[in-house]
Coordinates of C-alpha atoms (C1' of nucleotides) in Angstrom, one line a residue:
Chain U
X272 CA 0.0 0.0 0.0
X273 CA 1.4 3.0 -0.7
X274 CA 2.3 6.2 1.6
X275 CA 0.2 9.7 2.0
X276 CA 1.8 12.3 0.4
X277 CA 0.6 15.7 1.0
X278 CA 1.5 19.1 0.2
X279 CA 3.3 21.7 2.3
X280 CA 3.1 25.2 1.6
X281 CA 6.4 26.1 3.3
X282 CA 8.0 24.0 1.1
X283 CA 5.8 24.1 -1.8
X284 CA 6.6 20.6 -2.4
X285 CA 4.6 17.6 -2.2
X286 CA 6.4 15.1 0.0
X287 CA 5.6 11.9 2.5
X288 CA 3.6 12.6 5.2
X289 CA 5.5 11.4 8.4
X290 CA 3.5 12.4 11.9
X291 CA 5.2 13.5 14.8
X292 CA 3.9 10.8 16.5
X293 CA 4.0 7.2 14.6
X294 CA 0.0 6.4 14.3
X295 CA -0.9 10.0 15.1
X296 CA -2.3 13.2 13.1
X297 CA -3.0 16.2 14.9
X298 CA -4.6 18.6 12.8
X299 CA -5.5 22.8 13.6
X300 CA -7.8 24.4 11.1
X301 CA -8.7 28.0 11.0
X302 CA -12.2 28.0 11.6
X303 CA -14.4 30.7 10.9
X304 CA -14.7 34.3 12.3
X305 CA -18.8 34.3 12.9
X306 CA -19.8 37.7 11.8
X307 CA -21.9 36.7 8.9
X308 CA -23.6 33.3 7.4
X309 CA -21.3 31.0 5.8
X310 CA -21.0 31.2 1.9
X311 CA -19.9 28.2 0.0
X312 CA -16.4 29.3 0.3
X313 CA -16.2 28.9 3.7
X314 CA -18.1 25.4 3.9
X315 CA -15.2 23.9 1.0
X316 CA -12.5 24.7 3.3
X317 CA -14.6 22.5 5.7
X318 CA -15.0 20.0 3.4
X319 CA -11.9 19.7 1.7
X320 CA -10.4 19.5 5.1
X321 CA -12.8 17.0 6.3
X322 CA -11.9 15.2 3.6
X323 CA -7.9 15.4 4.4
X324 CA -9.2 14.2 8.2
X325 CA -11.2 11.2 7.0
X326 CA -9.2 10.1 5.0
X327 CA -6.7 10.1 7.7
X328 CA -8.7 7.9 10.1
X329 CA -9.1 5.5 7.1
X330 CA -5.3 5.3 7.0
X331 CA -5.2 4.8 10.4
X332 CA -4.2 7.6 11.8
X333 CA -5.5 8.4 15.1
X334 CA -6.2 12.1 14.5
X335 CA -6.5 15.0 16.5
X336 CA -8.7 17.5 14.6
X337 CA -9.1 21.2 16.1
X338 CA -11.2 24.0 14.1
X339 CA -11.4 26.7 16.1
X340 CA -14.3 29.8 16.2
X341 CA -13.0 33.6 16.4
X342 CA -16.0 35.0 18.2
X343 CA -14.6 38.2 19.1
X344 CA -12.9 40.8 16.6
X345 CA -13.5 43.9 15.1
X346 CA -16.2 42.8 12.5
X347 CA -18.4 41.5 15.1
X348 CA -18.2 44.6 17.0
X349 CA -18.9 46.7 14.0
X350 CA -21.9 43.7 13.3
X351 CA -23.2 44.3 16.8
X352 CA -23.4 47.4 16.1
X353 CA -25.1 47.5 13.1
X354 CA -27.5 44.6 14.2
X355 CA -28.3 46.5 17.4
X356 CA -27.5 43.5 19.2
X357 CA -25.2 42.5 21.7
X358 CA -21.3 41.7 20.4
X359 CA -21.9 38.3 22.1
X360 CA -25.4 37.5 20.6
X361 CA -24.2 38.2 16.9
X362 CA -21.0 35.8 17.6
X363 CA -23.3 33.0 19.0
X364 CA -26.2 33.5 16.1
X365 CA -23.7 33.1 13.0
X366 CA -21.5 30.5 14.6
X367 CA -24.9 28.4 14.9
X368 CA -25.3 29.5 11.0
X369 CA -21.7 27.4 10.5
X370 CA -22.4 24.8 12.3
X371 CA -26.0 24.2 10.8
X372 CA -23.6 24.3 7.2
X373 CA -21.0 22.6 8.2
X374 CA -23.9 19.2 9.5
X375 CA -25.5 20.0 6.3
X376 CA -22.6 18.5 4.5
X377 CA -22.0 16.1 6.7
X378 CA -18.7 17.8 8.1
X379 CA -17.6 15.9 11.0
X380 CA -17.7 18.1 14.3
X381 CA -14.1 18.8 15.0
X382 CA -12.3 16.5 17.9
X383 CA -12.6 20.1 20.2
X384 CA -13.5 23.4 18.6
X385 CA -12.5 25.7 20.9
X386 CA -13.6 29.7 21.0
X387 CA -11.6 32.5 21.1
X388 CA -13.0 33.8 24.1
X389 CA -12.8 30.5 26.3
X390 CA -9.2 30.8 26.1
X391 CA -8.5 34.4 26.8
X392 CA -6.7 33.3 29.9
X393 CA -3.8 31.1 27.8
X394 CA -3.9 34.0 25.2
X395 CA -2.8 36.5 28.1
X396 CA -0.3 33.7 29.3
X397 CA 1.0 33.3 25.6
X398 CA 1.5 37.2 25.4
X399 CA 3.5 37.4 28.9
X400 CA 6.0 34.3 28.1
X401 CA 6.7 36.6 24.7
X402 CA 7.4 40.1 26.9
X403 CA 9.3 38.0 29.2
X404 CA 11.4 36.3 26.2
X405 CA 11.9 40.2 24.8
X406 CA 9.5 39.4 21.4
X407 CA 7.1 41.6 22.8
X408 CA 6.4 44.8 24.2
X409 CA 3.9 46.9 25.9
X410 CA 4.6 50.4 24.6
X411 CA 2.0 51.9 27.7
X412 CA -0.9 52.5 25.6
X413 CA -2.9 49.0 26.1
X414 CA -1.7 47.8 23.4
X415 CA 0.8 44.8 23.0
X416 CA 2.9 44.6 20.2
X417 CA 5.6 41.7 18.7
X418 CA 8.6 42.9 17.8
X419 CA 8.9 40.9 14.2
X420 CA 12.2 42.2 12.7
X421 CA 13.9 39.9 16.2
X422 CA 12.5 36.9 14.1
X423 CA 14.7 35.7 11.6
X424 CA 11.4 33.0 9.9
X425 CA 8.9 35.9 9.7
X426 CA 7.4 35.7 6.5
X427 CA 9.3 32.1 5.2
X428 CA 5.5 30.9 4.5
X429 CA 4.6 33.7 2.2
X430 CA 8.5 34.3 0.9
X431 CA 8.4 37.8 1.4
X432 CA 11.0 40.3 2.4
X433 CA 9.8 42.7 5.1
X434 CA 10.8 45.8 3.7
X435 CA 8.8 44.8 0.0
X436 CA 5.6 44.9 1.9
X437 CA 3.1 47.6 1.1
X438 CA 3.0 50.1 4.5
X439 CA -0.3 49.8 5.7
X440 CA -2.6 52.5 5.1
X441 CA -3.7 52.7 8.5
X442 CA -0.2 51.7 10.3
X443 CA 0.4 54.1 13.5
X444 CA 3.8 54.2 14.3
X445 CA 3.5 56.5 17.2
X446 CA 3.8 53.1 19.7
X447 CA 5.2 50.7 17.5
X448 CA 9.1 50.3 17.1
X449 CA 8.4 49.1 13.3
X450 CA 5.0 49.3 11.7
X451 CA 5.6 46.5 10.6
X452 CA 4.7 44.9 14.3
X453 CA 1.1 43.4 14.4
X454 CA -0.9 43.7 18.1
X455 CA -0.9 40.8 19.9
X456 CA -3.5 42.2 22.1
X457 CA -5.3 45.6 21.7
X458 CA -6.5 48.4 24.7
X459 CA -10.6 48.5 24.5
X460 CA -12.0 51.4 23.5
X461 CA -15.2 52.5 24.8
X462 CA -18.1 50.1 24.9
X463 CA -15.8 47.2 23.3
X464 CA -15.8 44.1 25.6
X465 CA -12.8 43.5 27.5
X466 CA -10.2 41.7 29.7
X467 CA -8.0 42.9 32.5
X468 CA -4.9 42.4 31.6
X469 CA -1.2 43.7 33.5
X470 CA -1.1 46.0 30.8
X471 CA -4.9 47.1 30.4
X472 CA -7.8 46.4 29.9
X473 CA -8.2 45.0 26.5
X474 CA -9.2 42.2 23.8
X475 CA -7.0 39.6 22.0
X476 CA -5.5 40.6 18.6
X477 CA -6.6 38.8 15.3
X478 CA -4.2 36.6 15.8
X479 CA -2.7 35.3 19.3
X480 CA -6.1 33.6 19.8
X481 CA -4.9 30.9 17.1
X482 CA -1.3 30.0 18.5
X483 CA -2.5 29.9 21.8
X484 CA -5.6 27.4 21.3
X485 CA -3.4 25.4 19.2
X486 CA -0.5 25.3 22.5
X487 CA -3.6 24.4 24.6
X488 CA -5.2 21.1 22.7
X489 CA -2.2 20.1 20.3
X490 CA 0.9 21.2 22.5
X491 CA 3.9 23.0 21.8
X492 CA 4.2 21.5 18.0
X493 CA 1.7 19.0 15.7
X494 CA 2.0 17.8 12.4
X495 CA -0.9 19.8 9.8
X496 CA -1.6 23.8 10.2
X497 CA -4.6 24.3 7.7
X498 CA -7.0 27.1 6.4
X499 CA -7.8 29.4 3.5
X500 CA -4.9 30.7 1.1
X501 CA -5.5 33.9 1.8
X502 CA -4.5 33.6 5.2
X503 CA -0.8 32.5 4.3
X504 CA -0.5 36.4 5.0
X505 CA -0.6 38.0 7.6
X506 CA -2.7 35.4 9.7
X507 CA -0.4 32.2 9.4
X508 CA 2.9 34.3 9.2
X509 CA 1.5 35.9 12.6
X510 CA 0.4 32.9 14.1
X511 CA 3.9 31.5 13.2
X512 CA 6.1 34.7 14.6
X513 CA 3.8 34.3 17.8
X514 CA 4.9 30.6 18.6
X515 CA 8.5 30.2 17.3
X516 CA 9.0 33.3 19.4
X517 CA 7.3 31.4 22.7
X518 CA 9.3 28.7 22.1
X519 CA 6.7 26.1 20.3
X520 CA 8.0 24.3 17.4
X521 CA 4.6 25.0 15.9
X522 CA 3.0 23.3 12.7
X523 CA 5.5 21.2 10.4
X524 CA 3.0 21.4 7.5
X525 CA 0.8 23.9 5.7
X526 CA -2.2 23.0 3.8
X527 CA -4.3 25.6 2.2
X528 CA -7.6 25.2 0.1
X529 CA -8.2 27.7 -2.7
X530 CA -11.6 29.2 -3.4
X531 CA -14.2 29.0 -4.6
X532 CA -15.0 31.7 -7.7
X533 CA -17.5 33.6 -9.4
X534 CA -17.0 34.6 -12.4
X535 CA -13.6 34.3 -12.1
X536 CA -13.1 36.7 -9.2
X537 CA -12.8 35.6 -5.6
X538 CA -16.3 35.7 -3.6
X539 CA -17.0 38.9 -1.8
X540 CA -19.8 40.6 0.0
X541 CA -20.9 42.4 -3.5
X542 CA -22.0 38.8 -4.8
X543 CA -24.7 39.4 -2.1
X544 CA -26.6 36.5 -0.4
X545 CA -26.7 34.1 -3.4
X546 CA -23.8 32.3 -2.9
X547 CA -24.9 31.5 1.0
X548 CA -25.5 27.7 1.9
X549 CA -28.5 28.1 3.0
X550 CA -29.6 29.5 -0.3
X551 CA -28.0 26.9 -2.6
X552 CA -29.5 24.2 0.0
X553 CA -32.9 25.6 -1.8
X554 CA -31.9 23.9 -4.9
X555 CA -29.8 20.8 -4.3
X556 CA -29.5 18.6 -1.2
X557 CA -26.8 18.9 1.3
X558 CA -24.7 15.4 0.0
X559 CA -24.8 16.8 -3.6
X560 CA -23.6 20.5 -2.3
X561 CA -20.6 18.5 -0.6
X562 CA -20.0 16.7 -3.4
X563 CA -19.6 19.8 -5.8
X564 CA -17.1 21.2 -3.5
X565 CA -15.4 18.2 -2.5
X566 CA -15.1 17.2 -6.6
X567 CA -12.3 19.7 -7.4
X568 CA -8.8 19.7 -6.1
X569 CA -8.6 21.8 -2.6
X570 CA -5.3 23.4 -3.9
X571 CA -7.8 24.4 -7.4
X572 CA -9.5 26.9 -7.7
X573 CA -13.3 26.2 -8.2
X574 CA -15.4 28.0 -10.8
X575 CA -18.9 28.3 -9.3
X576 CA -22.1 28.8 -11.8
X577 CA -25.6 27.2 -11.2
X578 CA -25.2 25.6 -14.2
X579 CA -21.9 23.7 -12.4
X580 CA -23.5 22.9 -9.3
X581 CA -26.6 21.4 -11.2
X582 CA -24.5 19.4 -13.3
X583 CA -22.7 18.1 -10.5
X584 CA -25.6 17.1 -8.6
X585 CA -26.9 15.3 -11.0
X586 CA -23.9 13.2 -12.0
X587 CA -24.2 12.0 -8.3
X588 CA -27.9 11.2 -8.6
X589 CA -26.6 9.1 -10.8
X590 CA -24.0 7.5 -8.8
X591 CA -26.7 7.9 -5.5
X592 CA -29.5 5.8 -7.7
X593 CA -26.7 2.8 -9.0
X594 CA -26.2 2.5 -5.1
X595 CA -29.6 2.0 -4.3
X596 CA -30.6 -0.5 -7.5
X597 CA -27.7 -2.5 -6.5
X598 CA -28.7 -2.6 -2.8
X599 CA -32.2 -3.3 -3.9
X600 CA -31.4 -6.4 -5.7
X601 CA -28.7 -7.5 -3.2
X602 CA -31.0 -7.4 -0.7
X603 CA -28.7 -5.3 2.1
X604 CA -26.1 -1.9 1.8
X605 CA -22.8 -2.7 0.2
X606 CA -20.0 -3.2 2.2
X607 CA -17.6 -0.2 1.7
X608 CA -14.2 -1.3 0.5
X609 CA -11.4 0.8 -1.2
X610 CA -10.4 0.6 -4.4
X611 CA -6.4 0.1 -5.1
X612 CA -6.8 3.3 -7.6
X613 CA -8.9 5.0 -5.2
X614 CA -6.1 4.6 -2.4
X615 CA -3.4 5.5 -4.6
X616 CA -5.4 8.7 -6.0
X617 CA -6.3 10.3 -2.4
X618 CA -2.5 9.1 -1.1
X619 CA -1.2 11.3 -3.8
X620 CA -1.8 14.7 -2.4
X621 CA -5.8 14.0 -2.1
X622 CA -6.3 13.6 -5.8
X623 CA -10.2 13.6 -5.5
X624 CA -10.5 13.9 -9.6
X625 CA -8.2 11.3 -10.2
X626 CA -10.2 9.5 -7.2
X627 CA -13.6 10.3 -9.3
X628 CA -12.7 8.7 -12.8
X629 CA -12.4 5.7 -10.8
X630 CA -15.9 5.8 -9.3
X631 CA -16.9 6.5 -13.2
X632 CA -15.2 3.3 -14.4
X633 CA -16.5 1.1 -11.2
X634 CA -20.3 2.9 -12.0
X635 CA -20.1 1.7 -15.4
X636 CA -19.3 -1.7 -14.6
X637 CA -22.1 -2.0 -12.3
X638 CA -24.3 -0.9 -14.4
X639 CA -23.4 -3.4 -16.9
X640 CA -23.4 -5.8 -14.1
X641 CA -27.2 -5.2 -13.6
X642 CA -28.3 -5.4 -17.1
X643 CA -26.6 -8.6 -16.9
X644 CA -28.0 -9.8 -13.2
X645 CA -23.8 -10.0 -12.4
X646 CA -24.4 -10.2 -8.3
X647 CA -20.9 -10.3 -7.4
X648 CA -19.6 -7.9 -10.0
X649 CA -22.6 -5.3 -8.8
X650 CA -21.3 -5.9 -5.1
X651 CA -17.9 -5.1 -6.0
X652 CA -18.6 -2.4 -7.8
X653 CA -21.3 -1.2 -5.1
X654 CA -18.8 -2.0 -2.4
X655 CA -15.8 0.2 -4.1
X656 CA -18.1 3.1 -4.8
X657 CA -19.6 3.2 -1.2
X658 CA -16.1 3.1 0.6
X659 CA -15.3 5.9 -1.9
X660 CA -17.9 8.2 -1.3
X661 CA -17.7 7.1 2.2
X662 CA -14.3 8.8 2.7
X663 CA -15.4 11.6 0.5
X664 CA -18.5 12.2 2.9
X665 CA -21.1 11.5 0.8
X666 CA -22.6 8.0 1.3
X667 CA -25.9 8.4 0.9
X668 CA -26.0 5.5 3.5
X669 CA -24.8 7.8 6.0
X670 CA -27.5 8.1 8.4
X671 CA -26.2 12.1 8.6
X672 CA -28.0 12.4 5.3
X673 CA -30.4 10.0 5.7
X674 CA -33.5 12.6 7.0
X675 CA -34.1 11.1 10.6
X676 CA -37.2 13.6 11.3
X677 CA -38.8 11.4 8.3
X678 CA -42.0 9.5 9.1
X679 CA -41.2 5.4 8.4
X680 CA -45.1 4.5 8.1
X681 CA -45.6 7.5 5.8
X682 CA -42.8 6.2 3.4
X683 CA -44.4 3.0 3.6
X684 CA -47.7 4.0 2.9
X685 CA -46.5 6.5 -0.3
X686 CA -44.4 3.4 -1.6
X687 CA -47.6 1.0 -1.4
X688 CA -49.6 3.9 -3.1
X689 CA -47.3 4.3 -5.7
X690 CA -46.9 0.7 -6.3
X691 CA -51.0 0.5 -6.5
X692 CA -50.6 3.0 -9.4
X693 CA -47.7 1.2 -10.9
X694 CA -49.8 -2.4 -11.1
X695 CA -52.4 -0.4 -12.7
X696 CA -49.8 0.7 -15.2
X697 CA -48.2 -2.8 -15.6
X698 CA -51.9 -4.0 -16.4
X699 CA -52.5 -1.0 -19.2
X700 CA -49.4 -2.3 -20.7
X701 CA -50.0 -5.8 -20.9
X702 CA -53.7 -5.4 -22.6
X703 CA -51.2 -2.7 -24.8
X704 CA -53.2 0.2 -24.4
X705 CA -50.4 2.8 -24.0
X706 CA -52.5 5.3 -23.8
X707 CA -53.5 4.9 -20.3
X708 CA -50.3 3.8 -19.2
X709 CA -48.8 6.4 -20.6
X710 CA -51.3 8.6 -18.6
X711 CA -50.8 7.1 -15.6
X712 CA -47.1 7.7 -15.9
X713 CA -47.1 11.6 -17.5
X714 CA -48.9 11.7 -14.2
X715 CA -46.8 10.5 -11.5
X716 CA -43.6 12.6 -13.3
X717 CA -46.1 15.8 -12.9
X718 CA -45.9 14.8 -9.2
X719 CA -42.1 14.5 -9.2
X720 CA -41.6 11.3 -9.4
X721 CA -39.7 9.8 -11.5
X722 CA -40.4 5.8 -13.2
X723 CA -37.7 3.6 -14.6
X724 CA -38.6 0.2 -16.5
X725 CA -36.3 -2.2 -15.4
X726 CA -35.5 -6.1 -15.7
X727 CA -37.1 -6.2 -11.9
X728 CA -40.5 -4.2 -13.1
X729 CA -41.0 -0.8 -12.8
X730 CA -38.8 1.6 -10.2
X731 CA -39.8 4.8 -8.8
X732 CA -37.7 8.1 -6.9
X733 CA -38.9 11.4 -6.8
X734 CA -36.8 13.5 -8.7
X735 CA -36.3 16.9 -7.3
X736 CA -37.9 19.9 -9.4
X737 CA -34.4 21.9 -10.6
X738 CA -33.5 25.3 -10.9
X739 CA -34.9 28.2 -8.0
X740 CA -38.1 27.2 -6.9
Chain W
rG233 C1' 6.9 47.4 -6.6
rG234 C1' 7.2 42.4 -3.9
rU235 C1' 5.2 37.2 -3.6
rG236 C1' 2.4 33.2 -5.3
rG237 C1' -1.1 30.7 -8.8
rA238 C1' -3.4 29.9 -13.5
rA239 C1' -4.2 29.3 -19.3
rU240 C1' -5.8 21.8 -21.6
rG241 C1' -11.3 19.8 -26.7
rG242 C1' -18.2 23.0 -27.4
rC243 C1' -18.0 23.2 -21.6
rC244 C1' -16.0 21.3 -16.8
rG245 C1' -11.6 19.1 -15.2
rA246 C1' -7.0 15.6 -14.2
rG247 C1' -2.1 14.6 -15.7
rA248 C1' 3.6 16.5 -15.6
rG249 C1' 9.0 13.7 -20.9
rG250 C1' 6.8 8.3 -24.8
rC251 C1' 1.3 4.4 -24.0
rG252 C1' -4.2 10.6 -25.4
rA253 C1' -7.9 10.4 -17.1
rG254 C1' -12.8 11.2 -16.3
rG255 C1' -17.4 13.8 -16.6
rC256 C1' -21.1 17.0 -19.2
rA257 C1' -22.9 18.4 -23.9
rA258 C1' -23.5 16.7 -29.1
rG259 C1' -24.1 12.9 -33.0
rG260 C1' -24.9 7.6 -34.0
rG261 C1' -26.4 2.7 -32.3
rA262 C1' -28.5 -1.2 -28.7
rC263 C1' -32.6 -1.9 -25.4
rU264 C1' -38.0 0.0 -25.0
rG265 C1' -45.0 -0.1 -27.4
rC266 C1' -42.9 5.0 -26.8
rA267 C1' -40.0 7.0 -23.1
rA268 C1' -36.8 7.1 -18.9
rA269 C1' -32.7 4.6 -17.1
rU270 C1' -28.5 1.8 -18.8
rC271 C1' -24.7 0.1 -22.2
rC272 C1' -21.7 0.6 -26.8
rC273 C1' -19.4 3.8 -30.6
rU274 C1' -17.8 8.8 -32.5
rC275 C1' -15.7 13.7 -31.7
rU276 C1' -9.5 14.4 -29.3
rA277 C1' -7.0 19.3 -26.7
rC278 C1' -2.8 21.4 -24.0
rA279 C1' -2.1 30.4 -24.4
rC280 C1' 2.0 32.3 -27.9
rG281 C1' 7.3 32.4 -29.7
rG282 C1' 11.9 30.0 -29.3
rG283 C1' 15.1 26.0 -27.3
rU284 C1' 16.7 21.0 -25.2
rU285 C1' 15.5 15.8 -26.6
rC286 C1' 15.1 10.1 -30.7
rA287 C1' 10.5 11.9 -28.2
rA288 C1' 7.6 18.0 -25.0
rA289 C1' 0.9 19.4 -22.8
rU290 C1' 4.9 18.0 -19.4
rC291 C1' 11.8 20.4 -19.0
rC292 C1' 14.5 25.4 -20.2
rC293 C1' 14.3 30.8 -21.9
rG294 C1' 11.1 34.6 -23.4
rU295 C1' 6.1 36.8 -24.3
rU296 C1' 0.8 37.6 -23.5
rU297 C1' -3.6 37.3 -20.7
rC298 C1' -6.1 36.4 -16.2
rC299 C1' -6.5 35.7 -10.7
rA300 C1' -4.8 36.3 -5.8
rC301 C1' -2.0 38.1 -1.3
rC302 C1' 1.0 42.5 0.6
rU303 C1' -2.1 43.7 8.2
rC304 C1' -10.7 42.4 7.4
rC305 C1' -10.6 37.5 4.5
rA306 C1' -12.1 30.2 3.7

RNA sequence: GGUGGAAUGGCCGAGAGGCGAGGCAAGGGACUGCAAAUCCCUCUACACGGGUUCAAAUCCCGUUUCCACCUCCA
């Protein structure tokens, strides 16, 4: 069996993936800041990374898997304001928004996901071990600073020299000894929530919060730092300045997922609301949204259009409805097993397209296999695409996708209905008036649903209407 | 100005020196009462200009276009 290789951004090389700890993975993602509903960019990073962590466990690895929230920084103030709410209330609302996204797509809750401001009390620690070591400073006006030219890494991960960095429109050097020196923890201005502090009263910096809740669940160092490109800089260039300089060995890899696009453009607040989960979840189901964002590669960018997204879902309705004729006629689910090509394609940096054409070839087969009552080829094929989409998180087995809050003995009793209609059909047919079963059938698909002739008799599913309803 | 990334067939999307991934769409065929579903076949590409090589989409040099980051960002 071959080894996981994974990409590192430091090095920009793909190479072996050897944990810290033989058996072990210890991942820290950077969650999101809640201070506005998640759009489809947000969710891939939790896919793609919850891809990356199951397919960890499937190796074997015992893995550690933090994703943290920010609930406190300057956008939720400015939200709170805006929303006339308190700074607290806003955090609390839109972190619920992720986490009804992130079970929509059947993203495994992190191992712990820790909040920003449950751990001011390690964050303050954090910021006095870097005064003591002489990295930081606390100029007298609240703030703290660190002090990055004393840091000979700073800026390794993005490859940029200090002094070829745009100044920063805002930068105040009236307290800082460079303005290149990013607060580590900020003095609260009036009516912003705050912590006392031995220099101030204050609240955590953009930063700190990350290094600090990393320390506190994953120790000093730990094998995969992930999160969104564009935080290679500042945010991961800061987190790293911030631990080398207490000490910590810190991450020894770097993934990052690229976006997701509109029209070629990354996504922004001018694309408006359209591009929210909550709104595609209007169109498509939650296992075909993951799939669409788990089909690319995470280090691709991803080109979104309706038309995509539509096409996408439907090629797994495809695979979705294989999986069910197949356990239909073997009488009980598949056993997931892995493909060798599907093993090789995820060990080689997560190649999920490479990983697909397989499913294609083994979904072929299986359909063959069917048309030619093959049992043991449709169970091999049904076994290899379940483990598949299994690690991918989109078996539609899954009981996550599987609606729990649907009524058993109202399925039943719309499946004995349906049936009813279909024997009427059946008869039509056999005394050849196709007319009336025609009728009977142009009448069901006005219903939404859907009916297939097969070697077994007649099949029905309810297809979903398409488009915005 | 600095630092990265990208350009592949009608569309999407892998690959990274030689055997042309895969999907969608389209056309043809099989099956079907007609459909649907399914299967088979067809269509065959690497931005541009040089170079290296027996062999380049892949390596090198140059050019163009696009995207991103440079202290809010997934």
């Amino acid at each position: 069996m071959s080894s996981l290789k994974l990409y590192d951004t430091l090095s920009r090389t793909v190479s072996e993936f050897i944990p810290l700890q033989p058996g072990k993975a210890s991942i820290y993602l950077c969650g999101a800041t809640v201070q506005a509903p998640p759009h489809i960019g947000h969710i891939r990073s939790g896919v793609n990374f919850d891809i990356l962590r199951r397919w960890l466990i499937k190796s074997g690895f015992d893995t550690t898997f933090i994703r943290n929230v920010t609930d406190i920084d300057d956008k939720i103030l400015h939200k709170a304001v805006h929303e006339k709410a308190p700074w607290w209330a806003v955090a609390l609302k839109y972190e619920r928004a992720f986490t009804d996204a992130y079970t929509a797509l059947n993203v495994l809750p992190p191992t712990y996901e820790p909040r920003a401001t449950g751990h001011i009390t390690q964050m303050i620690e954090l910021i006095a071990s870097l005064i003591e070591r002489g990295h930081a400073y606390a100029p007298g006006n609240g703030d703290v600073y660190l002090e990055v030219r004393k840091l000979d890494s700073y800026l390794t991960l993005s490859n940029q020299n200090i002094d070829d960095l745009l100044p920063a429109q805002d930068a105040d050097e009236t307290f800082k000894r460079d303005v290149r020196d990013f607060a580590l923890w900020k003095a609260a201005k009036a009516g912003d929530p705050f912590w006392p502090t031995p220099w101030g009263n204050g609240r955590p910096g953009w930063h700190i919060e990350c290094s600090a809740m990393a320390f506190a669940y994953l120790g000093a160092e730990f094998d995969i730092h992930g999160g969104g490109l564009d935080l290679i800089f500042p945010h991961h260039e800061n987190e790293i300045a911030q631990s080398e300089a207490a000490g910590y060995g810190f991450a020894k890899r770097w993934l990052h997922n690229a976006w997701v696009t509109a029209s070629g453009e990354k996504m922004s607040k001018s694309l408006g609301n359209s591009l929210q989960v909550t709104e595609l979840l209007k169109s498509v189901r939650g296992i075909e949204l993951r799939w669409y964002l788990g089909s690319a590669h995470y280090r691709s960018m991803l080109e979104f259009s309706p038309a995509a997204l539509e096409e996408s879902a439907v090629g797994f309705r495809r695979i979705e409805n294989f999986l069910l004729r197949a356990t239909k006629i073997l009488g009980s689910q598949p056993e997931p097993l892995l493909s060798a090509d599907f093993v090789a394609a995820m060990n080689e940096d997560l190649a999920v397209p490479q990983a697909l054409a397989g499913i294609s070839e083994q979904l072929r087969l299986g359909n063959s296999a069917i048309t030619e009552n093959d049992k043991v080829a449709i169970a091999s094929a049904a076994s290899h695409i379940r483990g598949a989409l299994e690690v991918l998180g989109c078996d539609p087995f899954d009981p996550a996708f599987v609606g729990g809050a649907q009524d058993e003995s109202l399925t039943e009793a719309l499946d004995g209905v349906i049936n009813l209609v279909l024997a009427q059909r059946t008869a039509a047919r056999d005394r050849k008036d196709f007319a009336a079963s025609d009728q009977i059938r142009d009448g069901l698909i006005a219903l939404g649903i859907s009916i297939e002739d097969t070697a077994q008799g007649p099949r029905w599913s309810i297809s979903r209407s398409e488009g915005s309803n």
